[in-house]
Each structure stands twice: as structure tokens, then as C-alpha cells.
Amino acid sequence: MKKILIIEDEPAILLGLKDELSQEYQTFTAANGAQGLSLAATQQPDLILLDIVLPDTTGFKICQQIKDDGIDSSIIMLTARDQVVDKVKGLELGADDYITKPFSLEELKARIKAVLRRKEMLPAQEYKDEILTIDFKKNKAWRKNKLLKLSYLELKLLRFLVSRKEKTVTRRELLEHVWGYQAVSSTRTVDAHIGSLRKKIGKNYITTIHSIGYRFTP
């Protein structure tokens, strides 16, 4: 049974989500960030529902800490804010999706299933050759033994490309599987991130397939 951790400080929402989701998943709850981080570390959930506004910190900081700690949990941000900048910030820090309050349980369940499916499509845990080493579980990469400064979103993009095993991936596929259920970005965002990756890992690793997309080239 898949594990879900809910980090939410509103008691009614927390209890309602636990009651509903526990019918399909093993569910854990936390009412603040510190408790949530502790459960994330000990339980290693498959997915975390993370509220942005918490009594002791922010969901953004918790998201960042989870990824820095190498916890390989997918994250859906729960937010009362409907601003694009907040959504983009969450995605850049490592969130897989977001949903704005108030939301329907049916929509949330669909988002959860979509995120878990996407995670199953990312089997690659590491990549290594004579120049490049990537540990996707620990979210770290090295070029010629020098640690690279890659954002979580860049690592997620790279992981998807590596997992496709040299198959061509379209920009739309990357938006769907890397940026999430309702991508707030455009194909130009994909191109910009690919450009950034090439500068950091080496331009020969990612091949452009004209008018289609990209392919990882070991």
C-alpha cells in the first residue's frame, strides 16, 4: 500500500483528508512543519500533501528541506494562493504539483494518482560514466568529481530524459511529466532549462531533435 503524509495545520481539513485517503493509502498526518519533517524522514512516504502556510514555517522551506535530505517523496502543494509566482516557486523547489483551496476530493485524488503514475515512470536512480555521475535519490550530480549546482527541477528533467533510454521526448511530454498536471510553463521554459542543463553537465549529453524535442545521449 502506498504511503501518504499530510502536512496541514487546519484540523478540519487534516481530519477530512485522512479519513478519505486512508481508504486507499496508508496515511500519516502532521499539524506543523517540524512534525512533518520528522515523519517524512522516518516513514519515507510515496507522496506528501504539503500546505504552504504552516504555524512554524512555510511549505516552501519544508519542500526544500525534504529534497536536501534526499527523501524521494513526491510532493503536492496545498495552497490558498492562486498566484502563478507561488506555483512556479513550488515547482522549482521540487514540488510535483499544486492544488488551490478550496478543492474537490475527486480532483485531489486524480492529482495524487497522476503524480504517483509519473513517479513510476522515473525508474532511474543513478547515472554514471567517465565524466558524469548523477544520484537521483540524493538529488546530487558531479562532473569530473566536481559537485554541480543543479536545481531540483533540473534534476527531475534530467531524470526523465535518462529514464527514457535514448528515446526522443517531446517538449509537451516534458511539461506534463516534469512540470506537472497543470503546467504553468510553456515550451520555451523547457528550452531554457535544457540550455541551463547543457551548460552544467556538458552540451553533448542532450541532443535536440528538430521540431520534436530532446534525447539524452550517454
Coordinates of C-alpha atoms in Angstrom, one line a residue, residues 19 26 37-38 44 51-52 56 62 68 78 97 102 109 111 142 156 163 168 183 193 196 206 210:
D19 CA -10.5 9.9 6.6
Q26 CA -1.5 4.2 4.4
L37 CA 9.8 16.6 8.5
S38 CA 10.2 14.0 11.2
Q44 CA 9.6 7.8 3.7
D51 CA 0.3 23.1 2.9
I52 CA 2.2 26.3 2.1
D56 CA 6.1 27.2 12.4
I62 CA 9.7 22.2 4.1
D68 CA 18.0 18.5 0.6
L78 CA -1.9 22.7 -0.9
D97 CA 2.0 19.5 -8.5
P102 CA -10.9 25.1 -1.9
K109 CA -7.5 12.1 -5.8
R111 CA -3.9 14.6 -8.9
W142 CA 29.1 15.5 -10.3
K156 CA 13.9 15.9 -12.4
S163 CA 14.8 7.1 -17.9
T168 CA 13.2 11.2 -28.2
A183 CA 1.8 23.2 -16.2
H193 CA 16.0 24.6 -18.7
S196 CA 20.9 25.6 -18.5
I206 CA 21.3 16.3 -24.6
H210 CA 14.5 19.4 -34.7

